[in-house]
Coordinates of C-alpha atoms and ligand atoms in Angstrom, one line a residue:
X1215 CA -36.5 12.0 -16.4
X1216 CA -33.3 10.3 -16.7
X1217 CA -29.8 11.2 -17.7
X1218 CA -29.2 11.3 -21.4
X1219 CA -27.0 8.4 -21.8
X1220 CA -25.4 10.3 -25.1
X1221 CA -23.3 12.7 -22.9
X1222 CA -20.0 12.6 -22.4
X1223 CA -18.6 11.2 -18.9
X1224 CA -16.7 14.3 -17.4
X1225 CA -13.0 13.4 -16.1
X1226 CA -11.2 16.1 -14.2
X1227 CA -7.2 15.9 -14.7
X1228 CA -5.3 14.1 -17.5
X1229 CA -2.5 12.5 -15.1
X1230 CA -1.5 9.0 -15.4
X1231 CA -5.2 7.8 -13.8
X1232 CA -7.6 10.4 -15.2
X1233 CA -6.1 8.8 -18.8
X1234 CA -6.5 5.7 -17.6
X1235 CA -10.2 6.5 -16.8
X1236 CA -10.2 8.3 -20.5
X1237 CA -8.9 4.6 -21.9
X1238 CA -11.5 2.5 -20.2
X1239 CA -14.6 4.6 -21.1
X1240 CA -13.5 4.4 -24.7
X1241 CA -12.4 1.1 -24.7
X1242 CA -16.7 0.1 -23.5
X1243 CA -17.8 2.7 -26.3
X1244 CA -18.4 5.6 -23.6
X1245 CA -17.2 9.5 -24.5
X1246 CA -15.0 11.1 -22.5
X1247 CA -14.6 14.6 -22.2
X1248 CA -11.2 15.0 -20.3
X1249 CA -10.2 18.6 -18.4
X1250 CA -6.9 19.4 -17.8
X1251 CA -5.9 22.6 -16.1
X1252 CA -2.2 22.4 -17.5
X1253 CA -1.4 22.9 -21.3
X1254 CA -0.1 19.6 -21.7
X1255 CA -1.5 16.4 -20.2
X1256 CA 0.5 15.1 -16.9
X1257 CA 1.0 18.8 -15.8
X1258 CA 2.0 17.2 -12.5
X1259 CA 3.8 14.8 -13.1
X1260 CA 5.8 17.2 -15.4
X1261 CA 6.7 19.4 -12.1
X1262 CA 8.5 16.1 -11.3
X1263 CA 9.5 14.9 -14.2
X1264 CA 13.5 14.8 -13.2
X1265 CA 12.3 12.6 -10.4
X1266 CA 13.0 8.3 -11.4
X1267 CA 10.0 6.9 -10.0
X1268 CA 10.3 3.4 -8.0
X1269 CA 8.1 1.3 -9.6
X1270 CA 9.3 0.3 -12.6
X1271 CA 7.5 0.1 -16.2
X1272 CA 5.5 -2.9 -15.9
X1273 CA 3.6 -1.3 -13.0
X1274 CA 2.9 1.8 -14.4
X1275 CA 0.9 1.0 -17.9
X1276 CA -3.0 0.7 -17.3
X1277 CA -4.1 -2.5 -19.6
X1278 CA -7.0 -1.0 -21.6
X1279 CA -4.5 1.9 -22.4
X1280 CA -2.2 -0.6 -23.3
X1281 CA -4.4 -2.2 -25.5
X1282 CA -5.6 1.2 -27.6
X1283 CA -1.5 2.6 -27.7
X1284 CA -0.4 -1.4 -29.3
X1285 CA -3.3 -1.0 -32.0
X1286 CA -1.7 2.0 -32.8
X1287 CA 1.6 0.6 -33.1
X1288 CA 2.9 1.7 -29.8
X1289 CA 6.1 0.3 -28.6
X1290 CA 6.2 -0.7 -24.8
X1291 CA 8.7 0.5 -22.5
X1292 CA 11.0 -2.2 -20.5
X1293 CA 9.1 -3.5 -18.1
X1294 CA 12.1 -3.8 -15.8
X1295 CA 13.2 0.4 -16.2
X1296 CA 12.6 2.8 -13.7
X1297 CA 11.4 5.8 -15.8
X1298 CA 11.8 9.4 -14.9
X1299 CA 8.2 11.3 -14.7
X1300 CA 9.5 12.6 -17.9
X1301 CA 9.4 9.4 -19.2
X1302 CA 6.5 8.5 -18.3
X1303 CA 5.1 11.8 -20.0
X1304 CA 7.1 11.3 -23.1
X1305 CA 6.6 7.5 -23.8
X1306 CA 3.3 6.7 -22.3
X1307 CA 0.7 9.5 -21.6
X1308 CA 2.2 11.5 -24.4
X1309 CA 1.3 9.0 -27.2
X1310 CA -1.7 8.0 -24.8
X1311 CA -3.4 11.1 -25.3
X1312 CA -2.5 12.1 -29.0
X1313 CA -4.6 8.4 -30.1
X1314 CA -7.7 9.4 -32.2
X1315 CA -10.2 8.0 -30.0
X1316 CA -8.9 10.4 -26.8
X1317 CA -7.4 13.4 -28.3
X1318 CA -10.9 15.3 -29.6
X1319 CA -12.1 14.7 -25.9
X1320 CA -9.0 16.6 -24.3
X1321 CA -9.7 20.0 -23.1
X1322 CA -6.1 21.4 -22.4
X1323 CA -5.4 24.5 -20.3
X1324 CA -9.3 24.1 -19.0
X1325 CA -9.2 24.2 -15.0
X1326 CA -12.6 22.6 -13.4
X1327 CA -13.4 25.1 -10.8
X1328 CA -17.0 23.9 -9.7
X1329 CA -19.2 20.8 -10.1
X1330 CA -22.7 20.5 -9.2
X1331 CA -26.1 18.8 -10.5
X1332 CA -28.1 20.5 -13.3
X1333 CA -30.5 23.0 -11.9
X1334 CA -30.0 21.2 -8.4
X1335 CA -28.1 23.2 -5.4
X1336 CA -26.6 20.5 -2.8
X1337 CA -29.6 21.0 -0.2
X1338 CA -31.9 19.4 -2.7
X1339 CA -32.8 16.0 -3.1
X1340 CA -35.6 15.0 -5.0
X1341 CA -34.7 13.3 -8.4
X1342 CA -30.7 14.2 -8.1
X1343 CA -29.7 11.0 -9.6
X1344 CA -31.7 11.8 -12.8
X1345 CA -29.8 15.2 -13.7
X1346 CA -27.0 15.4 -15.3
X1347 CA -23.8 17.1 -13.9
X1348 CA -22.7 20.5 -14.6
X1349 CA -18.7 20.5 -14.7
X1350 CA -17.5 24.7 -14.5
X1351 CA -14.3 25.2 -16.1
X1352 CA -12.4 28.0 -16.7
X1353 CA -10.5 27.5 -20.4
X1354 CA -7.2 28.4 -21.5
X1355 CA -8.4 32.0 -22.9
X1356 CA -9.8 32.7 -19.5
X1357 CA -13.4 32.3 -20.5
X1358 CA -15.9 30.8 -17.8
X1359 CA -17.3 28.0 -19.7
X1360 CA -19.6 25.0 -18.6
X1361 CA -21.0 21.1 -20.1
X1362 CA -23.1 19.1 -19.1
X1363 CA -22.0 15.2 -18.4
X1364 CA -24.1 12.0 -17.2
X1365 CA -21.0 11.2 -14.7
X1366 CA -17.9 12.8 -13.1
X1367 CA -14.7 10.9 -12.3
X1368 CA -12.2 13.3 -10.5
X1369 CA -8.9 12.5 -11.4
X1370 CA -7.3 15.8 -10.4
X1371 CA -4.9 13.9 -7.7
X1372 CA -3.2 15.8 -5.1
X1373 CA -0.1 17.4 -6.4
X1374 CA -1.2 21.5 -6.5
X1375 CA -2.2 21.2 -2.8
X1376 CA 1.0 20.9 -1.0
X1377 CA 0.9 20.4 3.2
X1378 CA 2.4 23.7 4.6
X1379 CA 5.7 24.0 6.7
X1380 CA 3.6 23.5 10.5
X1381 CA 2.9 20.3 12.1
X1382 CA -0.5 21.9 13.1
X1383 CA -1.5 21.8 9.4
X1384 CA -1.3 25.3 9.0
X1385 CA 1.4 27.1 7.5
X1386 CA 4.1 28.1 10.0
X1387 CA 3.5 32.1 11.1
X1388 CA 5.2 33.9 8.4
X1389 CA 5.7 31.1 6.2
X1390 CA 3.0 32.4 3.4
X1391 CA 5.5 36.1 3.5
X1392 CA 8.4 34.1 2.5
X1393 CA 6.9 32.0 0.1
X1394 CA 9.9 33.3 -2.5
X1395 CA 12.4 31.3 -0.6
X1396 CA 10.3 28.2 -0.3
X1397 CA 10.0 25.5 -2.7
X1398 CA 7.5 22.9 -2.2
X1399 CA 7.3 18.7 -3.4
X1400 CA 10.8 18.2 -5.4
X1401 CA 12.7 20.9 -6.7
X1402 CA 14.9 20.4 -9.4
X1403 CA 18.1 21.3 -7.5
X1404 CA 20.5 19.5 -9.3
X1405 CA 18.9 20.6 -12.6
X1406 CA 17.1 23.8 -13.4
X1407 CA 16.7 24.9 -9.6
X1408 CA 20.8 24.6 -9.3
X1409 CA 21.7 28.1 -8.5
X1410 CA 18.7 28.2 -6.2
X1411 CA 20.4 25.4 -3.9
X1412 CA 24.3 25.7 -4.8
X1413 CA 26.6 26.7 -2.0
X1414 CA 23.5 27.4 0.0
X1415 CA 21.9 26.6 3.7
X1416 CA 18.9 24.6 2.8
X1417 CA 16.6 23.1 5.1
X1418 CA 14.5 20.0 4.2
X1419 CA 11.3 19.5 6.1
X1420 CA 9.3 16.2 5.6
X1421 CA 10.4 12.5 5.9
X1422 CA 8.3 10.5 2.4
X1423 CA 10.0 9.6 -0.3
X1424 CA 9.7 13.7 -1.7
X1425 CA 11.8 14.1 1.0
X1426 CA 14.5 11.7 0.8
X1427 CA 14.7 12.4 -3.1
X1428 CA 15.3 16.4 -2.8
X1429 CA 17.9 15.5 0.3
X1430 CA 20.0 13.6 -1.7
X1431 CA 20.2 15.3 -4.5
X1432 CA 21.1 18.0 -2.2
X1433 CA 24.0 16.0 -1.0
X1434 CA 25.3 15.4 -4.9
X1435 CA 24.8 18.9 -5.3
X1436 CA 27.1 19.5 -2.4
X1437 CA 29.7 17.1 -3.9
X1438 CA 30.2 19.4 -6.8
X1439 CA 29.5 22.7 -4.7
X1440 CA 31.4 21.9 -1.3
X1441 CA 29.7 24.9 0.9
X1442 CA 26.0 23.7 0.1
X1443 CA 24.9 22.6 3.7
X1444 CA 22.2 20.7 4.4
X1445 CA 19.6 20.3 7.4
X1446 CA 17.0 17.6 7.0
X1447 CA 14.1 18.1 9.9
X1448 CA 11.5 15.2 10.3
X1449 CA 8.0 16.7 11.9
X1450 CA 7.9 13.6 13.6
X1451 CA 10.7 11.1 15.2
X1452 CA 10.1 8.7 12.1
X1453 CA 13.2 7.5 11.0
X1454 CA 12.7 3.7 10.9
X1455 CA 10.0 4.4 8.8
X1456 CA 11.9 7.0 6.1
X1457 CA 14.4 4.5 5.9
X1458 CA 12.0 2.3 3.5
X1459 CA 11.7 -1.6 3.1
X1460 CA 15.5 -1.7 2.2
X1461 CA 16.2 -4.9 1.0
X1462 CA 13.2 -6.2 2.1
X1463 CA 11.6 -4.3 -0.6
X1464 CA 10.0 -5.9 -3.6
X1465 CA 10.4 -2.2 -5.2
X1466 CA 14.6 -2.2 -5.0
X1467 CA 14.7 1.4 -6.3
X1468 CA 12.3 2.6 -3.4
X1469 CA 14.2 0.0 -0.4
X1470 CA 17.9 1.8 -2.2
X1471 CA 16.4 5.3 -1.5
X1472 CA 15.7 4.5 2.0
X1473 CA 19.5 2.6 2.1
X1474 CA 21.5 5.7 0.8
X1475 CA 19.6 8.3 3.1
X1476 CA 20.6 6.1 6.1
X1477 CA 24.4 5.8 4.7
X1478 CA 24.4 9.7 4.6
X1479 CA 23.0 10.2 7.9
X1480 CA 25.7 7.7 9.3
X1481 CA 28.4 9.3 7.4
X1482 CA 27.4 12.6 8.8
X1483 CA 26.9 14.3 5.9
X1484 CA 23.3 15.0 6.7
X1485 CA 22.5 17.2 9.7
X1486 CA 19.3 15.5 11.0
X1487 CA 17.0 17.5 13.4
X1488 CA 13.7 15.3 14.6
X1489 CA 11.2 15.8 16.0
X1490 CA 11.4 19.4 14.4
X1491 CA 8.6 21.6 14.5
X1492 CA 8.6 25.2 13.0
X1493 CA 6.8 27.9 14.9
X1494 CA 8.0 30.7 12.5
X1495 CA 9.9 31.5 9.3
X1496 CA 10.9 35.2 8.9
X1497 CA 13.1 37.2 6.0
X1498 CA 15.9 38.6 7.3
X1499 CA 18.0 40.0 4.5
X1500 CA 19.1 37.1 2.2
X1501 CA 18.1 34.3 5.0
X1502 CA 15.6 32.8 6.2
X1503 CA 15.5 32.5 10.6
X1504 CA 13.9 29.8 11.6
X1505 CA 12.1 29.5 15.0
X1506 CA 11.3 25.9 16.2
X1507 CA 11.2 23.4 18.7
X1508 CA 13.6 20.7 18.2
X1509 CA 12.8 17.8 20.4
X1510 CA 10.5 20.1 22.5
X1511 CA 13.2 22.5 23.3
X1512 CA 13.3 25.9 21.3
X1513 CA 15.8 25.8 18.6
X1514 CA 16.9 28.5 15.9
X1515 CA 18.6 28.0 12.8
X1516 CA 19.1 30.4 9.7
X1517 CA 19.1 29.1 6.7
X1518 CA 18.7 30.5 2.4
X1519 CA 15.5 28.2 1.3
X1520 CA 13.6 25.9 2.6
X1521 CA 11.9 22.7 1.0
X1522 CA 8.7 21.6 2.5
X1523 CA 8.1 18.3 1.3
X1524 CA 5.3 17.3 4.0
X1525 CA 2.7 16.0 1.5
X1526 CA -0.4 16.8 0.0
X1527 CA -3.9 16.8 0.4
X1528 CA -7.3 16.3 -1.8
X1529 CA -8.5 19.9 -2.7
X1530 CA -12.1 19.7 -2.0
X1531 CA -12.8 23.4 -2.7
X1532 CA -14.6 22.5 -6.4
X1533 CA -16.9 20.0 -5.1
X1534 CA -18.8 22.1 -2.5
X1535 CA -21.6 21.3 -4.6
X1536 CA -21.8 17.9 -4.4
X1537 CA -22.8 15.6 -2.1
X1538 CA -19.2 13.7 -0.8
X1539 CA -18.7 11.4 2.4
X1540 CA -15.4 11.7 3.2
X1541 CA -13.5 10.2 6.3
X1542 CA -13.2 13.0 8.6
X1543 CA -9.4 12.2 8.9
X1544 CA -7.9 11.1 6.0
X1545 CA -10.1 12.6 3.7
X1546 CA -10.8 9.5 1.4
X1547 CA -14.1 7.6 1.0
X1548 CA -14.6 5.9 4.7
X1549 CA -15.0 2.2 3.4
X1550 CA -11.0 2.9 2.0
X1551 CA -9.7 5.5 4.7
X1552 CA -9.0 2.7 7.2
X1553 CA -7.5 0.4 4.9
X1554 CA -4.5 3.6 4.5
X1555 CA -4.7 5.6 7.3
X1556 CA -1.5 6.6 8.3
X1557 CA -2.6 7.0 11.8
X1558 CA -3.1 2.6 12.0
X1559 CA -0.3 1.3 10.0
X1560 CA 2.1 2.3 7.2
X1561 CA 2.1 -0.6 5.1
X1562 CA -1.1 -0.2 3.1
X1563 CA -1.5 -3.7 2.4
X1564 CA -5.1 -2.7 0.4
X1565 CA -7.7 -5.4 -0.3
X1566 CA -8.7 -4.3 -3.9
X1567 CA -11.3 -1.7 -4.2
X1568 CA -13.5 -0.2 -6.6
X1569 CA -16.5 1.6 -7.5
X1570 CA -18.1 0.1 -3.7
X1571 CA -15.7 1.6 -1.6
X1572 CA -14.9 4.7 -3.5
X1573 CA -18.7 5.5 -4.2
X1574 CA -20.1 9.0 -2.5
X1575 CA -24.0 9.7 -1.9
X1576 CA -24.1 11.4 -5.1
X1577 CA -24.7 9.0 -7.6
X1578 CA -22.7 8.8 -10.9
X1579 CA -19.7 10.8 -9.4
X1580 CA -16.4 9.0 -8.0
X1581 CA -13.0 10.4 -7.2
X1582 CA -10.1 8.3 -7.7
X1583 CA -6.4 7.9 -8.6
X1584 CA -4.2 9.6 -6.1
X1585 CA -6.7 11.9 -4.3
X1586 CA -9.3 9.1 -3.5
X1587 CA -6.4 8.4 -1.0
X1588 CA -7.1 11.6 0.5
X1589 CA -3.8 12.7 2.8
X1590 CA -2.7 9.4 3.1
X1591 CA 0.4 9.4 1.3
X1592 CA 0.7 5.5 -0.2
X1593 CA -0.7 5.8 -3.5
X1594 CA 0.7 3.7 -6.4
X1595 CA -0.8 4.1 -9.8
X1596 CA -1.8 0.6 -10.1
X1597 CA -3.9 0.9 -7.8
X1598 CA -6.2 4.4 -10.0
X1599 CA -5.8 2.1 -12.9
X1600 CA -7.6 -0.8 -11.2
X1601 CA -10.2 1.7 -9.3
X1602 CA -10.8 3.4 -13.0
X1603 CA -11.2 -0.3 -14.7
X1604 CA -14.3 -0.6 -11.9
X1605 CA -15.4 2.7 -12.0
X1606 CA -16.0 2.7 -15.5
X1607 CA -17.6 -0.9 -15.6
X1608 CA -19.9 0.2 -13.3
X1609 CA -20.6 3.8 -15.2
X1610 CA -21.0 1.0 -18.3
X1611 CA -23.6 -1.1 -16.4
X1612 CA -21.2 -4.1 -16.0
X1613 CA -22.2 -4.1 -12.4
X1614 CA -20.3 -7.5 -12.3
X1615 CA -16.7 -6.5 -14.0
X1616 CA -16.9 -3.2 -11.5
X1617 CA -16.9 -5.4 -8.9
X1618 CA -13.7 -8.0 -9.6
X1619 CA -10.7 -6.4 -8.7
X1620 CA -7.7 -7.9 -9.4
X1621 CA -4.8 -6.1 -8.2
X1622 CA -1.2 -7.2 -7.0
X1623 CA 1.2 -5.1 -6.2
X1624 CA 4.8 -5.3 -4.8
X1625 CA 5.1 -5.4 -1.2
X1626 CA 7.6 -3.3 0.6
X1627 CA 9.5 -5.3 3.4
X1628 CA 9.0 -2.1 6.2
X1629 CA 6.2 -0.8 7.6
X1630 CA 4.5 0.2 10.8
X1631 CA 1.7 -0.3 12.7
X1632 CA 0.1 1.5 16.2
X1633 CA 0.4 5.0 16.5
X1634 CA 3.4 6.3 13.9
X1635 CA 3.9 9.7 16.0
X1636 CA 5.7 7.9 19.0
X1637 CA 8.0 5.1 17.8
X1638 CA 6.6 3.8 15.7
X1639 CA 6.8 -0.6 15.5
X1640 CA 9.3 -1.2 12.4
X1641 CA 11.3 -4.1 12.1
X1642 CA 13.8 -3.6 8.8
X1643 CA 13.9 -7.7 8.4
X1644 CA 10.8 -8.4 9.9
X1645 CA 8.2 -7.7 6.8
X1646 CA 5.6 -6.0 7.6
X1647 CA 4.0 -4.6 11.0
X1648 CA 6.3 -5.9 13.2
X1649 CA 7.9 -9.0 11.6
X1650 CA 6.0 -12.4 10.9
X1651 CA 3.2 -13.5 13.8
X1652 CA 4.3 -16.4 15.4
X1653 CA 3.4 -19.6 13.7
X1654 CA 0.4 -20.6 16.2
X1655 CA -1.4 -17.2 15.5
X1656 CA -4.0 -16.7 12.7
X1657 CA -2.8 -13.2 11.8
X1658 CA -0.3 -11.6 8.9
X1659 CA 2.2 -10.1 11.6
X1660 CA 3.0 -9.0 15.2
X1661 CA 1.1 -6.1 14.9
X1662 CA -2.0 -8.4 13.9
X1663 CA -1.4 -10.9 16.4
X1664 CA -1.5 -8.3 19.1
X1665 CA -4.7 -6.5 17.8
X1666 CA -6.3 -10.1 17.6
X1667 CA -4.7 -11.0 20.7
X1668 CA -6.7 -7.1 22.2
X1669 CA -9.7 -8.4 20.7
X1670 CA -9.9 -6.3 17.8
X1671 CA -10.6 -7.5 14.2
X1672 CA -6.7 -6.8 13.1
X1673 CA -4.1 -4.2 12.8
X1674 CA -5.8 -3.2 9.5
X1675 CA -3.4 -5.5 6.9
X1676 CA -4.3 -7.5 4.4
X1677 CA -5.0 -11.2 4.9
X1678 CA -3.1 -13.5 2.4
X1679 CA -4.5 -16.6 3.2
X1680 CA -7.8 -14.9 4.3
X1681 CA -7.9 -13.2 0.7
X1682 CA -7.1 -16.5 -1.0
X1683 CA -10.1 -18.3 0.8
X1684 CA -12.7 -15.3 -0.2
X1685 CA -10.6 -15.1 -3.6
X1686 CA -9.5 -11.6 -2.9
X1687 CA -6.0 -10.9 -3.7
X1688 CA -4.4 -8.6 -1.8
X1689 CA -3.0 -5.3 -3.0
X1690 CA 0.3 -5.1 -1.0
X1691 CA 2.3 -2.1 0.3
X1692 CA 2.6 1.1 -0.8
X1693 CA 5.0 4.4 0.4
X1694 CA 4.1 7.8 0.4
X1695 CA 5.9 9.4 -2.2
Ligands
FAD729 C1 7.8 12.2 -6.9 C2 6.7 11.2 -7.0 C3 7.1 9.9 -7.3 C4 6.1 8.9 -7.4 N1 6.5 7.6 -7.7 C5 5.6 6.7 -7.9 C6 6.0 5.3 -8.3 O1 7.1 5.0 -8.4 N2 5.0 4.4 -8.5 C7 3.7 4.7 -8.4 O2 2.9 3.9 -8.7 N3 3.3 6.0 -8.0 C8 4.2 6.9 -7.7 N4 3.8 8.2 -7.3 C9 2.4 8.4 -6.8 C10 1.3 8.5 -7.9 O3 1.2 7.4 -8.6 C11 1.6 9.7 -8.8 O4 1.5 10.9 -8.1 C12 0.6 9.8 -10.0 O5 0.9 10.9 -10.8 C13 -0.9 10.0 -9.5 O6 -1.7 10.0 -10.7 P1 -3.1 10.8 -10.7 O7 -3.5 10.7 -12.1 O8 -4.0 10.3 -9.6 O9 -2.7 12.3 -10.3 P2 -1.8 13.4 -11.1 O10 -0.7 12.7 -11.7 O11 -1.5 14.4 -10.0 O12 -2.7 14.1 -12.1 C14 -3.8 14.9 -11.8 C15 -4.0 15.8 -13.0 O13 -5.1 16.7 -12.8 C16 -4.9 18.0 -13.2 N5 -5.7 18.9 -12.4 C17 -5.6 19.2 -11.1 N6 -6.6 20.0 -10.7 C18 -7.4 20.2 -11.8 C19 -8.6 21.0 -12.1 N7 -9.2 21.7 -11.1 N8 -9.1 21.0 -13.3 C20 -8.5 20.3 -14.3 N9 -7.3 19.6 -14.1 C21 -6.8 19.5 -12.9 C22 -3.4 18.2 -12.9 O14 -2.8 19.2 -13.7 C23 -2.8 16.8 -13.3 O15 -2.4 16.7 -14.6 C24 4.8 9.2 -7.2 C25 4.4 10.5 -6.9 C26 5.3 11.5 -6.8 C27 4.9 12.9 -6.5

């Protein structure tokens, strides 16, 4: 028995990558059947669609939807313009998805809820490979519904699974009770949130870009409404690292983030409280008390909201079926979680990857785009479209095109290496991991010299001139969002 090559390819989300997959498969003749669990494709990025991303427009287009939206008379963006999410919704995955050749395989308002093998349970092994995949989905009336498909990307990134308020990884005791006064990711608070946040005590917990975006438009929030206070609290003394590539940074928009949190924090107009962690949260009244330790010590502090903008992780809960290797850490594939694992180094410098190191033990099912990177917080979406470009040669049987990657990406000019919960080895003119290694050292940067130097392989970067002799480019630099 083998898999009937006429069914569709199942891909779970219609974000910026699961598209991209959608683009590929029908660019090599392949049907896509796309679920989305929001009405509307980029449900996601919709949440933050008031965010301006910091990559700008030239980054953000995958090729082969390129390629289908200028058949159809599409008109490019500026490469050079930092769009909104909005934008990127309204002038690229909008006209993306209404194009003949995708829209009949979109199934809006359809949330995947299970995945497994056709008539196989995950403790059986004879023959999986040869069965198609059953994708579960609940549809937008509410009926349980389920098809059958010959391979399953999972493209549903990370974006409905927030990180909770404790450092433990659990939410803080109490925390789930006063869920009404806690926002999480980027609340609109200059915009539709507005009399959620005017004139109020809010307290911003995290210290990724989410983070530096919600506390600054706090701080022009509290230029028009004087008596809005804010409290910014970093889980973890990590300010070098919040503060971004700077100038350094190939991605200005990202390094100016970083620039105007520091200027705030200098000007005092930030209260800053790290390392911060919350014990409890409870409702008293119209506030919120908040029970922590600040710098070890115990530390209280009553506030109206709170924004928890701690990241995200994969949710796993729908593949319990299948069978998934995931690094016990990070939660990506292993062959990728040490190239991003926040734990070793911050600046992501990722060889390029594809179908071999995102590949699970089930055959003919991949996840990718922003949850491949598990709870490592360094995505970019160049990097899903060049994973989905591999994925879907390989699903094609271009076992050759799945495995040239060809991915450069800017590099940001900050970054860390060793253990990030201490203090963490930043140098903001230095480059990456540390600065340059000295000249007489065959190794990226100081952090690399000194792994080399311990007898390890590397801090975990990127080789430039090691990529250019095995004719890898490098994939430079990414920051958590
Ligand atoms: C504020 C912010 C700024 C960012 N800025 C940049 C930037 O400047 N440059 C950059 O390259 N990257 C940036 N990123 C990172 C990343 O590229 C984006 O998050 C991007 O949207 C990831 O794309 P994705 O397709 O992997 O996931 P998403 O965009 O999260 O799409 C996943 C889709 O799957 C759907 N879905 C989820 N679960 C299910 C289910 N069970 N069934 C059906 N559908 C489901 C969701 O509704 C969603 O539409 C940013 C991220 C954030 C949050």
């Amino acid at each position: 028995m083998t898999i009937d090559a006429g069914l569709p390819v199942a891909v779970i989300g219609a974000g910026p990558v699961g598209l991209a997959a959608a683009a590929h498969l029908v660019s090599r003749g392949l049907r896509p059947v796309v679920f989305e669990r929001g009405d509307a494709v980029g449900a996601s990025v919709r949440d933050w669609g008031h965010v301006r991303v910091f990559s700008p427009w030239r980054y953000n287009v995958d090729e082969a939807a390129r390629a289908l939206l200028q058949r159809a008379g599409w008109r490019a963006p500026d490469p050079d313009h930092l769009p909104t999410g909005g934008e990127i919704v309204r002038d690229y995955l909008e006209p993306l998805a209404a194009l003949p050749d995708i829209a009949p395989n979109l199934l809006l308002g359809a949330r995947v809820t299970a995945v497994t093998r056709q008539g196989l349970d995950k403790v059986t092994s004879g023959s999986r490979g040869e069965r198609p995949f059953s994708v579960r989905y609940v549809d937008r009336g509410g009926e349980e519904r389920k098809l059958s498909a010959r391979a399953v990307i999972d493209a549903s990134g990370t974006w409905t699974s927030p990180n909770p308020l404790g450092v433990d990884g659990l939410p803080a005791i109490g925390e789930t009770a006063a869920a009404g006064r806690i926002a999480y990711g980027i609340p609109d608070v200059t915009g539709n949130a507005r009399t959620d946040y005017g004139r109020k005590r809010i307290l911003v917990v995290g210290s990724g870009h989410s983070a530096i975006n919600v506390a600054l438009a706090l701080l022009e929030l509290q230029e028009a409404e004087p008596t809005t206070q804010v409290f910014w609290a970093l889980r973890r003394n990590r300010i070098e690292k919040l503060l971004g590539g700077g100038l350094n940074d190939q991605l200005p928009a990202r390094g100016a983030l970083g620039l105007a949190a520091k200027r705030a924090i200098d000007q005092g107009r930030l209260e800053m409280l790290a390392p911060f962690a919350v014990e409890s949260v409870a409702v008293r009244g119209d506030s919120l008390a908040v029970d922590a330790l600040l710098g070890g010590s115990p530390f209280s502090l009553e506030v109206d909201r709170i924004v928890v903008a701690t990241g995200f992780r994969p949710d796993l809960s729908f593949l319990r079926e299948l069978r998934i290797e995931l690094d016990p850490a990070v939660e990506a594939p292993p062959a990728l979680s040490p190239l991003i694992d926040p734990n070793l180094h911050s600046c992501g410098t990722v060889p390029p990857h594809g179908i071999d190191e995102l590949a699970h033990p089930e055959p003919g099912f991949v996840i990718v785009g922003s949850k491949s990177y598990g709870r490592a917080p360094t995505f970019l979406m160049a990097t899903g479209y060049e994973q989905v470009r591999s994925v879907v040669a390989e699903i094609a049987g271009d076992h050759k095109a799945a495995r040239e990657v060809h991915l450069v990406l800017p590099e940001t000019g900050v970054c860390s290496a060793g253990p990030i919960s201490g203090t963490a080895t930043v140098s903001a003119s230095g480059g990456c991991c540390g600065g340059p290694a000295p000249a007489e050292v065959d190794a990226c940067c100081v952090a690399d010299a000194e792994a080399k130097a311990e007898g390890q392989a590397g801090c975990g970067c990127g080789d430039q001139s090691a990529a250019q002799q095995t004719g890898r480019r490098r994939a430079p630099a990414e920051v958590e969002p």
